[in-house]
PDB file of C-alpha atoms and ligand atoms in Angstrom:
ATOM      1  CA  MET A 219      22.461  13.254 -17.419  1.00  0.00           C
ATOM      2  CA  VAL A 220      18.948  11.841 -17.282  1.00  0.00           C
ATOM      3  CA  SER A 221      18.175   9.342 -20.026  1.00  0.00           C
ATOM      4  CA  GLY A 222      15.405   6.967 -21.053  1.00  0.00           C
ATOM      5  CA  PRO A 223      11.678   7.506 -20.437  1.00  0.00           C
ATOM      6  CA  LEU A 224      12.399   9.766 -17.455  1.00  0.00           C
ATOM      7  CA  THR A 225      13.551  12.425 -19.940  1.00  0.00           C
ATOM      8  CA  GLN A 226      10.037  12.583 -21.368  1.00  0.00           C
ATOM      9  CA  MET A 227       8.524  12.515 -17.882  1.00  0.00           C
ATOM     10  CA  LEU A 228      10.536  15.589 -16.921  1.00  0.00           C
ATOM     11  CA  ALA A 229       9.379  17.350 -20.105  1.00  0.00           C
ATOM     12  CA  ARG A 230       5.770  16.513 -19.240  1.00  0.00           C
ATOM     13  CA  ASN A 231       6.319  17.901 -15.769  1.00  0.00           C
ATOM     14  CA  ALA A 232       7.382  21.229 -17.233  1.00  0.00           C
ATOM     15  CA  ALA A 233       3.995  21.404 -18.987  1.00  0.00           C
ATOM     16  CA  PHE A 234       2.181  20.250 -15.831  1.00  0.00           C
ATOM     17  CA  ALA A 235       3.731  22.991 -13.722  1.00  0.00           C
ATOM     18  CA  GLN A 236       2.484  25.653 -16.162  1.00  0.00           C
ATOM     19  CA  THR A 237      -1.129  25.235 -15.046  1.00  0.00           C
ATOM     20  CA  TYR A 238      -0.534  23.804 -11.554  1.00  0.00           C
ATOM     21  CA  GLN A 239      -2.844  24.885  -8.746  1.00  0.00           C
ATOM     22  CA  ALA A 240      -1.115  24.796  -5.362  1.00  0.00           C
ATOM     23  CA  PRO A 241      -2.822  22.673  -2.650  1.00  0.00           C
ATOM     24  CA  PRO A 242      -3.493  23.880   0.919  1.00  0.00           C
ATOM     25  CA  LYS A 243      -0.477  23.959   3.227  1.00  0.00           C
ATOM     26  CA  LEU A 244       0.313  20.746   5.111  1.00  0.00           C
ATOM     27  CA  LEU A 245      -0.432  22.009   8.634  1.00  0.00           C
ATOM     28  CA  GLN A 246      -3.754  23.445   7.483  1.00  0.00           C
ATOM     29  CA  MET A 247      -4.744  20.218   5.709  1.00  0.00           C
ATOM     30  CA  ALA A 248      -3.598  18.004   8.612  1.00  0.00           C
ATOM     31  CA  SER A 249      -5.634  19.976  11.101  1.00  0.00           C
ATOM     32  CA  ALA A 250      -8.781  19.641   8.961  1.00  0.00           C
ATOM     33  CA  MET A 251      -8.145  15.907   8.497  1.00  0.00           C
ATOM     34  CA  ARG A 252      -7.610  15.282  12.198  1.00  0.00           C
ATOM     35  CA  SER A 253     -10.785  17.088  13.197  1.00  0.00           C
ATOM     36  CA  SER A 254     -12.954  15.274  10.638  1.00  0.00           C
ATOM     37  CA  ASN A 255     -11.403  11.803  11.056  1.00  0.00           C
ATOM     38  CA  ALA A 256     -12.372  11.376   7.398  1.00  0.00           C
ATOM     39  CA  GLY A 257      -8.922  10.564   6.048  1.00  0.00           C
ATOM     40  CA  VAL A 258      -8.522   7.379   4.045  1.00  0.00           C
ATOM     41  CA  VAL A 259      -5.183   5.624   3.572  1.00  0.00           C
ATOM     42  CA  VAL A 260      -4.904   3.071   0.781  1.00  0.00           C
ATOM     43  CA  LEU A 261      -2.052   0.571   0.891  1.00  0.00           C
ATOM     44  CA  SER A 262      -1.552  -1.058  -2.490  1.00  0.00           C
ATOM     45  CA  CYS A 263       1.094  -2.668  -4.679  1.00  0.00           C
ATOM     46  CA  SER A 264       3.839  -0.832  -6.582  1.00  0.00           C
ATOM     47  CA  ASP A 265       2.822  -2.638  -9.786  1.00  0.00           C
ATOM     48  CA  PRO A 266       2.661  -0.071 -12.634  1.00  0.00           C
ATOM     49  CA  ARG A 267      -0.453  -1.777 -14.049  1.00  0.00           C
ATOM     50  CA  LEU A 268      -2.367  -0.802 -10.934  1.00  0.00           C
ATOM     51  CA  ASN A 269      -3.506   2.813 -10.661  1.00  0.00           C
ATOM     52  CA  PRO A 270      -5.313   3.306  -7.341  1.00  0.00           C
ATOM     53  CA  TYR A 271      -6.399   6.829  -8.327  1.00  0.00           C
ATOM     54  CA  GLN A 272      -8.292   5.447 -11.333  1.00  0.00           C
ATOM     55  CA  ILE A 273      -9.499   2.291  -9.585  1.00  0.00           C
ATOM     56  CA  LEU A 274     -11.135   4.336  -6.818  1.00  0.00           C
ATOM     57  CA  GLY A 275     -12.233   7.299  -8.932  1.00  0.00           C
ATOM     58  CA  LEU A 276     -10.137   9.745  -6.944  1.00  0.00           C
ATOM     59  CA  ASP A 277     -10.120  13.363  -8.029  1.00  0.00           C
ATOM     60  CA  ALA A 278     -10.082  16.871  -6.600  1.00  0.00           C
ATOM     61  CA  THR A 279     -13.217  16.129  -4.542  1.00  0.00           C
ATOM     62  CA  LEU A 280     -12.408  12.616  -3.321  1.00  0.00           C
ATOM     63  CA  LYS A 281      -8.924  12.018  -2.010  1.00  0.00           C
ATOM     64  CA  ALA A 282      -6.906   9.297  -0.348  1.00  0.00           C
ATOM     65  CA  THR A 283      -3.397   9.065   1.021  1.00  0.00           C
ATOM     66  CA  MET A 284      -1.351   6.440  -0.802  1.00  0.00           C
ATOM     67  CA  ILE A 285       1.188   3.930   0.420  1.00  0.00           C
ATOM     68  CA  ARG A 286       2.605   1.604  -2.189  1.00  0.00           C
ATOM     69  CA  ASN A 287       5.114  -1.198  -1.876  1.00  0.00           C
ATOM     70  CA  ALA A 288       5.809  -4.638  -3.332  1.00  0.00           C
ATOM     71  CA  GLY A 289       2.567  -6.541  -2.833  1.00  0.00           C
ATOM     72  CA  GLY A 290       0.878  -3.799  -0.795  1.00  0.00           C
ATOM     73  CA  ARG A 291       2.172  -5.567   2.316  1.00  0.00           C
ATOM     74  CA  VAL A 292       1.669  -4.222   5.826  1.00  0.00           C
ATOM     75  CA  VAL A 293       5.085  -5.379   7.029  1.00  0.00           C
ATOM     76  CA  ASP A 294       6.925  -2.442   5.483  1.00  0.00           C
ATOM     77  CA  ALA A 295       4.056   0.058   5.660  1.00  0.00           C
ATOM     78  CA  ILE A 296       3.945   0.326   9.448  1.00  0.00           C
ATOM     79  CA  ARG A 297       6.429   3.209   9.640  1.00  0.00           C
ATOM     80  CA  THR A 298       4.442   5.233   7.122  1.00  0.00           C
ATOM     81  CA  LEU A 299       1.127   4.418   8.811  1.00  0.00           C
ATOM     82  CA  ALA A 300       2.554   5.549  12.144  1.00  0.00           C
ATOM     83  CA  VAL A 301       3.601   8.858  10.610  1.00  0.00           C
ATOM     84  CA  LEU A 302       0.252   9.330   8.839  1.00  0.00           C
ATOM     85  CA  GLN A 303      -1.672   8.739  12.055  1.00  0.00           C
ATOM     86  CA  THR A 304       0.352  11.486  13.688  1.00  0.00           C
ATOM     87  CA  ILE A 305      -0.273  13.928  10.867  1.00  0.00           C
ATOM     88  CA  GLY A 306      -3.833  13.284   9.699  1.00  0.00           C
ATOM     89  CA  ALA A 307      -5.308  10.620  12.018  1.00  0.00           C
ATOM     90  CA  PRO A 308      -7.016   8.721   9.178  1.00  0.00           C
ATOM     91  CA  GLY A 309     -10.286   7.047  10.173  1.00  0.00           C
ATOM     92  CA  THR A 310      -9.929   4.370   7.500  1.00  0.00           C
ATOM     93  CA  ILE A 311      -7.083   2.164   6.316  1.00  0.00           C
ATOM     94  CA  ALA A 312      -7.702   0.024   3.222  1.00  0.00           C
ATOM     95  CA  VAL A 313      -5.321  -2.772   2.255  1.00  0.00           C
ATOM     96  CA  MET A 314      -5.533  -3.672  -1.429  1.00  0.00           C
ATOM     97  CA  HIS A 315      -3.837  -6.765  -2.857  1.00  0.00           C
ATOM     98  CA  HIS A 316      -4.296  -7.795  -6.469  1.00  0.00           C
ATOM     99  CA  THR A 317      -4.420 -10.835  -8.732  1.00  0.00           C
ATOM    100  CA  ASP A 318      -1.332 -11.724 -10.821  1.00  0.00           C
ATOM    101  CA  CYS A 319       0.818  -9.853  -8.288  1.00  0.00           C
ATOM    102  CA  GLY A 320       4.593 -10.144  -8.577  1.00  0.00           C
ATOM    103  CA  MET A 321       4.687 -11.430  -5.000  1.00  0.00           C
ATOM    104  CA  THR A 322       2.630 -14.473  -6.098  1.00  0.00           C
ATOM    105  CA  HIS A 323       5.191 -15.297  -8.810  1.00  0.00           C
ATOM    106  CA  TYR A 324       8.474 -14.332  -7.118  1.00  0.00           C
ATOM    107  CA  HIS A 325       8.767 -15.843  -3.679  1.00  0.00           C
ATOM    108  CA  ASP A 326      11.152 -15.076  -0.836  1.00  0.00           C
ATOM    109  CA  ALA A 327      13.528 -17.868  -1.960  1.00  0.00           C
ATOM    110  CA  ASP A 328      13.823 -16.270  -5.439  1.00  0.00           C
ATOM    111  CA  ILE A 329      14.443 -12.826  -3.973  1.00  0.00           C
ATOM    112  CA  ARG A 330      17.002 -14.160  -1.501  1.00  0.00           C
ATOM    113  CA  ALA A 331      18.870 -15.974  -4.296  1.00  0.00           C
ATOM    114  CA  ALA A 332      18.988 -12.809  -6.425  1.00  0.00           C
ATOM    115  CA  LEU A 333      20.137 -10.701  -3.481  1.00  0.00           C
ATOM    116  CA  ARG A 334      22.824 -13.205  -2.480  1.00  0.00           C
ATOM    117  CA  ASP A 335      24.261 -12.892  -5.998  1.00  0.00           C
ATOM    118  CA  LEU A 336      24.178  -9.120  -5.694  1.00  0.00           C
ATOM    119  CA  ALA A 337      25.598  -8.888  -2.186  1.00  0.00           C
ATOM    120  CA  PRO A 338      27.170 -12.196  -1.059  1.00  0.00           C
ATOM    121  CA  GLU A 339      28.647 -10.488   1.995  1.00  0.00           C
ATOM    122  CA  GLU A 340      25.084  -9.914   3.246  1.00  0.00           C
ATOM    123  CA  THR A 341      23.996 -13.557   2.979  1.00  0.00           C
ATOM    124  CA  GLU A 342      23.201 -13.933   6.647  1.00  0.00           C
ATOM    125  CA  ALA A 343      20.980 -10.853   6.789  1.00  0.00           C
ATOM    126  CA  ILE A 344      19.322 -11.739   3.470  1.00  0.00           C
ATOM    127  CA  ASP A 345      18.503 -15.259   4.614  1.00  0.00           C
ATOM    128  CA  ALA A 346      16.985 -13.893   7.818  1.00  0.00           C
ATOM    129  CA  SER A 347      14.737 -11.433   5.953  1.00  0.00           C
ATOM    130  CA  LYS A 348      11.175 -11.836   4.791  1.00  0.00           C
ATOM    131  CA  PHE A 349      10.163 -10.173   1.548  1.00  0.00           C
ATOM    132  CA  GLY A 350       6.373 -10.437   1.597  1.00  0.00           C
ATOM    133  CA  GLU A 351       5.811 -13.405  -0.698  1.00  0.00           C
ATOM    134  CA  ILE A 352       2.200 -14.385  -1.362  1.00  0.00           C
ATOM    135  CA  THR A 353       1.895 -18.179  -1.446  1.00  0.00           C
ATOM    136  CA  THR A 354      -1.798 -18.318  -0.549  1.00  0.00           C
ATOM    137  CA  SER A 355      -4.889 -16.853  -2.201  1.00  0.00           C
ATOM    138  CA  ILE A 356      -5.145 -13.056  -2.418  1.00  0.00           C
ATOM    139  CA  GLU A 357      -7.995 -13.207   0.099  1.00  0.00           C
ATOM    140  CA  GLU A 358      -5.681 -14.968   2.547  1.00  0.00           C
ATOM    141  CA  SER A 359      -2.803 -12.518   2.059  1.00  0.00           C
ATOM    142  CA  VAL A 360      -5.212  -9.626   2.668  1.00  0.00           C
ATOM    143  CA  ARG A 361      -6.508 -11.265   5.858  1.00  0.00           C
ATOM    144  CA  GLU A 362      -2.967 -11.889   7.042  1.00  0.00           C
ATOM    145  CA  ASP A 363      -2.167  -8.193   6.646  1.00  0.00           C
ATOM    146  CA  LEU A 364      -5.377  -7.060   8.371  1.00  0.00           C
ATOM    147  CA  LYS A 365      -4.417  -9.266  11.286  1.00  0.00           C
ATOM    148  CA  LEU A 366      -1.009  -7.584  11.464  1.00  0.00           C
ATOM    149  CA  LEU A 367      -2.604  -4.133  11.402  1.00  0.00           C
ATOM    150  CA  ARG A 368      -5.085  -4.985  14.138  1.00  0.00           C
ATOM    151  CA  ALA A 369      -2.331  -6.448  16.269  1.00  0.00           C
ATOM    152  CA  SER A 370      -0.127  -3.377  15.894  1.00  0.00           C
ATOM    153  CA  PRO A 371      -0.080  -1.103  18.944  1.00  0.00           C
ATOM    154  CA  LEU A 372       0.802   1.731  16.550  1.00  0.00           C
ATOM    155  CA  ILE A 373      -2.605   1.663  14.842  1.00  0.00           C
ATOM    156  CA  ARG A 374      -5.303   3.603  16.671  1.00  0.00           C
ATOM    157  CA  LYS A 375      -8.154   1.506  18.010  1.00  0.00           C
ATOM    158  CA  GLY A 376     -11.411   2.349  16.284  1.00  0.00           C
ATOM    159  CA  THR A 377      -9.749   2.756  12.891  1.00  0.00           C
ATOM    160  CA  GLN A 378     -11.891   1.227  10.165  1.00  0.00           C
ATOM    161  CA  ILE A 379      -9.642  -1.397   8.572  1.00  0.00           C
ATOM    162  CA  VAL A 380     -10.838  -2.828   5.273  1.00  0.00           C
ATOM    163  CA  GLY A 381      -9.331  -5.510   3.050  1.00  0.00           C
ATOM    164  CA  LEU A 382      -9.729  -5.281  -0.710  1.00  0.00           C
ATOM    165  CA  LYS A 383      -8.961  -7.593  -3.613  1.00  0.00           C
ATOM    166  CA  TYR A 384      -8.391  -6.041  -7.022  1.00  0.00           C
ATOM    167  CA  ASP A 385      -8.803  -8.169 -10.120  1.00  0.00           C
ATOM    168  CA  ILE A 386      -6.213  -6.696 -12.460  1.00  0.00           C
ATOM    169  CA  PHE A 387      -7.813  -8.280 -15.533  1.00  0.00           C
ATOM    170  CA  SER A 388     -11.434  -7.229 -14.928  1.00  0.00           C
ATOM    171  CA  GLY A 389     -10.790  -3.984 -13.041  1.00  0.00           C
ATOM    172  CA  GLU A 390     -13.160  -5.103 -10.281  1.00  0.00           C
ATOM    173  CA  LEU A 391     -12.531  -4.403  -6.645  1.00  0.00           C
ATOM    174  CA  SER A 392     -14.141  -6.571  -3.962  1.00  0.00           C
ATOM    175  CA  VAL A 393     -14.226  -6.267  -0.199  1.00  0.00           C
ATOM    176  CA  VAL A 394     -12.474  -9.219   1.419  1.00  0.00           C
ATOM    177  CA  GLU A 395     -13.075  -8.189   4.981  1.00  0.00           C
ATOM    178  CA  GLU A 396     -14.145  -5.135   6.899  1.00  0.00           C
ATOM    179  CA  GLU A 397     -14.150  -4.479  10.592  1.00  0.00           C
ATOM    180  CA  GLY A 398     -14.495  -1.392  12.671  1.00  0.00           C
ATOM    181  CA  ASP A 399     -11.940  -2.231  15.306  1.00  0.00           C
ATOM    182  CA  ALA A 400      -9.376  -4.683  16.567  1.00  0.00           C
ATOM    183  CA  LYS A 401     -11.726  -6.424  19.002  1.00  0.00           C
ATOM    184  CA  SER A 402     -14.352  -7.538  16.504  1.00  0.00           C
ATOM    185  CA  GLY A 403     -11.612  -8.258  13.957  1.00  0.00           C
ATOM    186  CA  SER A 404      -9.979 -10.768  16.246  1.00  0.00           C
ATOM    187  CA  LYS A 405     -13.069 -12.988  16.061  1.00  0.00           C
ATOM    188  CA  LEU A 406     -12.303 -13.688  12.420  1.00  0.00           C
ATOM    189  CA  VAL A 407      -8.888 -15.208  12.949  1.00  0.00           C
TER     190      VAL A 407
HETATM  191 ZN1  LIG B 720       1.557  -6.600  -7.058  1.00  0.00          ZN
END
């Protein structure tokens, strides 16, 4: 039995579905996206205070494909990016990190300690894992992730890769770094 706030969410969904307008079919949309190269993927944090649809003014006329994870880190977004490139061949990938992020407060050592308590039999694997801590400035963590993207053979050359910093207290988004391709990007590191 579902309990807690999800109960209300499911009730709201029932109302939502009443007036829902179905989108185009996937294969139709993917074909249009691939031919225009206009797709935008935004990688951002899972933080519930951060709403990328609102931050970027997305609506029925301006869309982006979303990837969200703890910190908005590239390390565990690569699989999804590889799939998205196959489906819609996005011309732009934006990496958005934000101020007051959980990954700046909870570091890998904290996460490892909590996980060792939860699953002591997995200690070896836990200690060998990285969890995406941010111990530098947000600008630096964004640059680190852009470097990973540019170095990945799974990201198409020529993809516009842009780094963004979101100030969660002012609502302002600023461009940390933008480059058209891996070659020019490598000059910055
Ligand atoms: Zn965050």
